[in-house]
């Protein structure tokens, strides 16, 4: 039995005051269950959010990191910096990093290897563009992103990897993959893990769905056998909505 995961990706939203209001509302309404809940605020709020969620049962995640350990990388953040403020989980490969900041599969793979070597847990994101789905290339695209992004990762290291399938056409658009479309892809991903690693890795790896998950569609998505929770963008910015999604996964 896999433990469900629901992760909030705040992206570039909330100033410090707004972040405090949101976290306090989350803590007020949150009753820990078996589900793992992660909050991924912007870098500058990690330290404060870590203090606020302390003892709440919620966990901290970062939205990105640099593959290098330190040095001349102006504006960048390393794994040791993240760990020093309480974030030992990091989102890598998000489609906005791939599309807006031109992160290639190769660069994402460097970050994956660096984060794992530093003892971090990863939420590894991938998913096809609308044109790729329309051209029926979505399975090939996802397979290539997994193969290149996770290149060099061992079966043992996969215990620190959570996968997040996020069809790009469903992110922030209000358009959700149907539960059947999502399940079909998640089953494909689990088969890929079985072939590439082992039955054990396929069975234990959590595969999240992301893309316009809301309180109204979360329960149906999470009821599918290969969907182990969600990565939540827009709906994570409202405490009530996010808590309703967490409840749907529990
Ligand atoms: C995301 O940013 O990972 C995401 C899934 O966003 P949204 O829920 O807004 O589609």
Short mmCIF file of C-alpha atoms and ligand atoms in Angstrom, two decimals:
data_model
loop_
_atom_site.label_atom_id
_atom_site.label_comp_id
_atom_site.label_asym_id
_atom_site.label_seq_id
_atom_site.Cartn_x
_atom_site.Cartn_y
_atom_site.Cartn_z
CA UNK A 1 0.00 0.00 0.00
CA UNK A 2 1.48 3.35 -1.04
CA UNK A 3 1.14 6.40 1.24
CA UNK A 4 -0.68 9.20 -0.60
CA UNK A 5 1.08 12.52 -1.16
CA UNK A 6 -0.43 15.96 -1.71
CA UNK A 7 2.03 18.77 -2.43
CA UNK A 8 1.33 22.50 -2.68
CA UNK A 9 3.37 24.34 -5.30
CA UNK A 10 2.87 28.03 -4.53
CA UNK A 11 5.05 29.01 -7.53
CA UNK A 12 5.92 32.77 -7.43
CA UNK A 13 2.97 33.75 -5.24
CA UNK A 14 2.52 35.23 -1.73
CA UNK A 15 4.62 37.82 0.07
CA UNK A 16 5.79 36.98 3.59
CA UNK A 17 2.67 38.36 5.25
CA UNK A 18 0.34 36.51 2.88
CA UNK A 19 2.38 33.35 3.33
CA UNK A 20 1.94 33.55 7.10
CA UNK A 21 -1.84 34.01 6.78
CA UNK A 22 -2.10 31.02 4.44
CA UNK A 23 0.08 28.75 6.58
CA UNK A 24 -1.80 29.67 9.77
CA UNK A 25 -5.14 28.89 8.05
CA UNK A 26 -3.75 25.58 6.81
CA UNK A 27 -2.56 24.63 10.28
CA UNK A 28 -5.92 25.57 11.79
CA UNK A 29 -7.86 23.34 9.41
CA UNK A 30 -5.39 20.49 9.04
CA UNK A 31 -5.85 17.20 10.79
CA UNK A 32 -2.96 14.85 10.06
CA UNK A 33 -4.00 11.59 8.43
CA UNK A 34 -1.97 8.97 6.61
CA UNK A 35 -1.37 11.37 3.70
CA UNK A 36 2.01 13.12 3.38
CA UNK A 37 1.44 16.85 2.86
CA UNK A 38 4.17 19.12 1.45
CA UNK A 39 4.23 22.91 1.19
CA UNK A 40 6.59 24.36 -1.45
CA UNK A 41 6.74 28.14 -0.98
CA UNK A 42 9.14 30.49 -2.80
CA UNK A 43 12.77 30.18 -1.61
CA UNK A 44 12.66 33.37 0.49
CA UNK A 45 9.86 31.97 2.66
CA UNK A 46 11.32 28.51 3.29
CA UNK A 47 12.92 29.40 6.61
CA UNK A 48 9.80 31.04 8.00
CA UNK A 49 7.37 28.43 6.66
CA UNK A 50 9.54 25.72 8.20
CA UNK A 51 9.18 27.38 11.62
CA UNK A 52 5.42 27.86 11.22
CA UNK A 53 4.64 24.31 10.12
CA UNK A 54 6.89 22.81 12.78
CA UNK A 55 4.88 20.15 14.67
CA UNK A 56 1.88 20.53 12.32
CA UNK A 57 2.69 17.29 10.52
CA UNK A 58 3.09 19.13 7.21
CA UNK A 59 6.45 18.99 5.45
CA UNK A 60 8.53 21.53 3.59
CA UNK A 61 9.67 21.34 -0.05
CA UNK A 62 11.58 23.70 -2.35
CA UNK A 63 10.50 24.49 -5.91
CA UNK A 64 13.92 24.16 -7.55
CA UNK A 65 17.66 23.98 -6.88
CA UNK A 66 20.97 24.27 -8.68
CA UNK A 67 23.00 21.14 -9.43
CA UNK A 68 26.24 22.74 -8.19
CA UNK A 69 27.17 22.60 -4.52
CA UNK A 70 28.37 26.19 -4.20
CA UNK A 71 30.31 28.89 -6.01
CA UNK A 72 29.83 31.41 -8.78
CA UNK A 73 26.14 30.91 -9.60
CA UNK A 74 24.59 34.31 -8.92
CA UNK A 75 20.95 34.05 -7.93
CA UNK A 76 20.98 30.28 -7.46
CA UNK A 77 20.34 28.03 -4.46
CA UNK A 78 22.11 24.75 -3.57
CA UNK A 79 20.93 21.56 -1.89
CA UNK A 80 22.90 22.29 1.29
CA UNK A 81 21.26 25.73 1.56
CA UNK A 82 17.83 24.11 1.20
CA UNK A 83 18.60 21.49 3.81
CA UNK A 84 19.92 24.15 6.20
CA UNK A 85 16.49 25.84 6.23
CA UNK A 86 14.58 22.58 6.66
CA UNK A 87 13.78 21.64 3.07
CA UNK A 88 14.95 18.13 2.30
CA UNK A 89 12.49 17.66 -0.56
CA UNK A 90 12.75 19.52 -3.87
CA UNK A 91 10.52 19.77 -6.94
CA UNK A 92 12.58 19.26 -10.12
CA UNK A 93 11.64 19.30 -13.80
CA UNK A 94 8.48 21.39 -13.45
CA UNK A 95 7.11 22.31 -16.89
CA UNK A 96 7.49 26.02 -16.11
CA UNK A 97 11.22 25.45 -15.50
CA UNK A 98 11.42 23.45 -18.73
CA UNK A 99 9.43 25.93 -20.85
CA UNK A 100 10.16 29.39 -19.45
CA UNK A 101 13.72 28.75 -18.25
CA UNK A 102 14.72 26.28 -20.98
CA UNK A 103 15.71 23.50 -18.59
CA UNK A 104 16.63 20.48 -20.70
CA UNK A 105 16.26 16.84 -19.70
CA UNK A 106 20.08 16.79 -19.34
CA UNK A 107 20.15 19.73 -16.92
CA UNK A 108 17.24 18.29 -14.94
CA UNK A 109 19.11 14.98 -14.74
CA UNK A 110 22.17 16.79 -13.28
CA UNK A 111 19.92 18.35 -10.64
CA UNK A 112 18.28 14.97 -9.89
CA UNK A 113 21.66 13.30 -9.37
CA UNK A 114 22.97 16.19 -7.29
CA UNK A 115 19.87 16.26 -5.06
CA UNK A 116 19.96 12.48 -4.51
CA UNK A 117 23.69 12.57 -3.75
CA UNK A 118 22.92 15.24 -1.14
CA UNK A 119 20.35 12.96 0.50
CA UNK A 120 17.32 14.90 -0.67
CA UNK A 121 13.93 13.56 -1.74
CA UNK A 122 12.72 14.64 -5.18
CA UNK A 123 9.33 15.36 -6.67
CA UNK A 124 10.21 14.78 -10.33
CA UNK A 125 7.78 16.44 -12.78
CA UNK A 126 7.21 15.62 -16.43
CA UNK A 127 4.38 15.60 -18.95
CA UNK A 128 3.50 16.24 -22.55
CA UNK A 129 2.46 19.43 -24.37
CA UNK A 130 -0.99 19.68 -25.96
CA UNK A 131 0.40 19.26 -29.49
CA UNK A 132 2.20 16.10 -28.44
CA UNK A 133 -1.01 14.60 -27.04
CA UNK A 134 -2.93 15.60 -30.16
CA UNK A 135 -0.25 13.86 -32.25
CA UNK A 136 -0.58 10.78 -29.98
CA UNK A 137 3.07 11.19 -28.98
CA UNK A 138 2.35 11.54 -25.24
CA UNK A 139 3.56 8.09 -24.20
CA UNK A 140 6.82 8.50 -26.15
CA UNK A 141 7.40 11.98 -24.72
CA UNK A 142 6.82 10.83 -21.15
CA UNK A 143 9.05 7.79 -21.62
CA UNK A 144 11.88 9.99 -22.95
CA UNK A 145 11.52 12.48 -20.09
CA UNK A 146 11.68 9.65 -17.54
CA UNK A 147 14.56 7.91 -19.24
CA UNK A 148 16.69 11.07 -19.63
CA UNK A 149 15.66 12.80 -16.40
CA UNK A 150 16.27 9.70 -14.26
CA UNK A 151 19.33 8.48 -16.14
CA UNK A 152 21.91 7.05 -13.71
CA UNK A 153 19.42 6.79 -10.84
CA UNK A 154 19.55 3.38 -9.13
CA UNK A 155 16.63 1.27 -7.94
CA UNK A 156 17.67 2.05 -4.35
CA UNK A 157 17.74 5.78 -5.03
CA UNK A 158 14.23 5.56 -6.50
CA UNK A 159 12.92 5.24 -2.94
CA UNK A 160 13.69 8.99 -2.65
CA UNK A 161 11.85 9.88 -5.87
CA UNK A 162 8.17 10.83 -6.09
CA UNK A 163 6.94 11.18 -9.67
CA UNK A 164 4.47 13.87 -10.75
CA UNK A 165 2.80 13.44 -14.13
CA UNK A 166 1.64 16.89 -15.21
CA UNK A 167 0.26 17.19 -18.73
CA UNK A 168 1.31 20.73 -19.66
CA UNK A 169 -2.05 21.48 -21.31
CA UNK A 170 -3.73 20.97 -17.91
CA UNK A 171 -1.44 23.15 -15.78
CA UNK A 172 -3.06 26.40 -14.69
CA UNK A 173 -5.56 26.17 -17.54
CA UNK A 174 -8.61 24.88 -15.69
CA UNK A 175 -8.49 21.94 -18.10
CA UNK A 176 -7.96 18.65 -16.25
CA UNK A 177 -6.98 15.33 -17.77
CA UNK A 178 -9.98 13.06 -17.28
CA UNK A 179 -9.48 10.50 -14.50
CA UNK A 180 -9.34 7.86 -17.26
CA UNK A 181 -6.68 9.74 -19.26
CA UNK A 182 -4.63 10.26 -16.10
CA UNK A 183 -4.99 6.63 -14.96
CA UNK A 184 -3.97 5.38 -18.42
CA UNK A 185 -0.75 7.40 -18.25
CA UNK A 186 -0.04 6.49 -14.63
CA UNK A 187 -0.39 2.78 -15.45
CA UNK A 188 2.02 3.31 -18.36
CA UNK A 189 4.51 5.01 -16.01
CA UNK A 190 4.25 2.19 -13.49
CA UNK A 191 4.93 -0.33 -16.25
CA UNK A 192 7.94 1.74 -17.29
CA UNK A 193 9.26 1.57 -13.70
CA UNK A 194 8.70 -2.20 -13.68
CA UNK A 195 10.71 -2.64 -16.89
CA UNK A 196 13.40 -0.12 -16.08
CA UNK A 197 13.94 -0.91 -12.40
CA UNK A 198 11.95 -3.73 -10.76
CA UNK A 199 8.52 -4.83 -9.58
CA UNK A 200 9.36 -3.49 -6.13
CA UNK A 201 10.20 -0.01 -7.46
CA UNK A 202 7.03 0.01 -9.58
CA UNK A 203 4.90 -0.97 -6.61
CA UNK A 204 6.36 1.45 -4.08
CA UNK A 205 6.88 4.62 -6.18
CA UNK A 206 4.25 7.28 -5.61
CA UNK A 207 2.99 8.78 -8.88
CA UNK A 208 1.15 12.09 -8.43
CA UNK A 209 -1.12 13.77 -10.91
CA UNK A 210 -0.87 17.54 -11.45
CA UNK A 211 -2.90 19.85 -13.64
CA UNK A 212 -5.90 21.91 -12.42
CA UNK A 213 -6.68 19.59 -9.52
CA UNK A 214 -9.47 21.18 -7.46
CA UNK A 215 -11.79 20.09 -4.63
CA UNK A 216 -14.43 19.15 -7.24
CA UNK A 217 -12.26 16.67 -9.18
CA UNK A 218 -9.68 15.49 -6.63
CA UNK A 219 -11.58 12.54 -5.15
CA UNK A 220 -12.30 10.98 -8.52
CA UNK A 221 -8.70 11.39 -9.71
CA UNK A 222 -7.29 10.00 -6.46
CA UNK A 223 -9.66 7.01 -6.56
CA UNK A 224 -7.79 5.62 -9.57
CA UNK A 225 -5.49 2.72 -8.67
CA UNK A 226 -2.25 4.24 -10.01
CA UNK A 227 -2.82 7.85 -8.90
CA UNK A 228 -1.20 8.29 -5.48
CA UNK A 229 -2.03 11.94 -4.84
CA UNK A 230 -1.49 15.31 -6.47
CA UNK A 231 0.82 18.23 -7.09
CA UNK A 232 -1.39 21.27 -6.66
CA UNK A 233 -0.71 24.76 -8.06
CA UNK A 234 -3.56 27.28 -8.16
CA UNK A 235 -5.79 25.50 -5.66
CA UNK A 236 -2.97 25.39 -3.08
CA UNK A 237 -3.16 29.16 -2.67
CA UNK A 238 -6.53 28.95 -0.87
CA UNK A 239 -6.44 27.09 2.45
CA UNK A 240 -9.98 25.69 2.16
CA UNK A 241 -9.41 24.37 -1.35
CA UNK A 242 -6.06 22.81 -0.52
CA UNK A 243 -7.37 21.20 2.67
CA UNK A 244 -10.35 19.78 0.75
CA UNK A 245 -7.91 18.23 -1.74
CA UNK A 246 -5.80 16.79 1.09
CA UNK A 247 -8.98 15.28 2.58
CA UNK A 248 -9.86 13.76 -0.79
CA UNK A 249 -6.55 11.89 -0.75
CA UNK A 250 -7.00 10.53 2.76
C1 LIG B 1 1.56 22.86 -10.92
O1 LIG B 1 2.02 23.98 -10.94
O2 LIG B 1 2.32 21.90 -10.70
C2 LIG B 1 0.13 22.68 -11.16
C3 LIG B 1 -0.33 21.46 -11.25
O3 LIG B 1 -0.62 23.82 -11.28
P1 LIG B 1 -2.24 23.90 -11.33
O4 LIG B 1 -2.76 23.03 -10.21
O5 LIG B 1 -2.55 25.34 -11.12
O6 LIG B 1 -2.67 23.40 -12.67
#
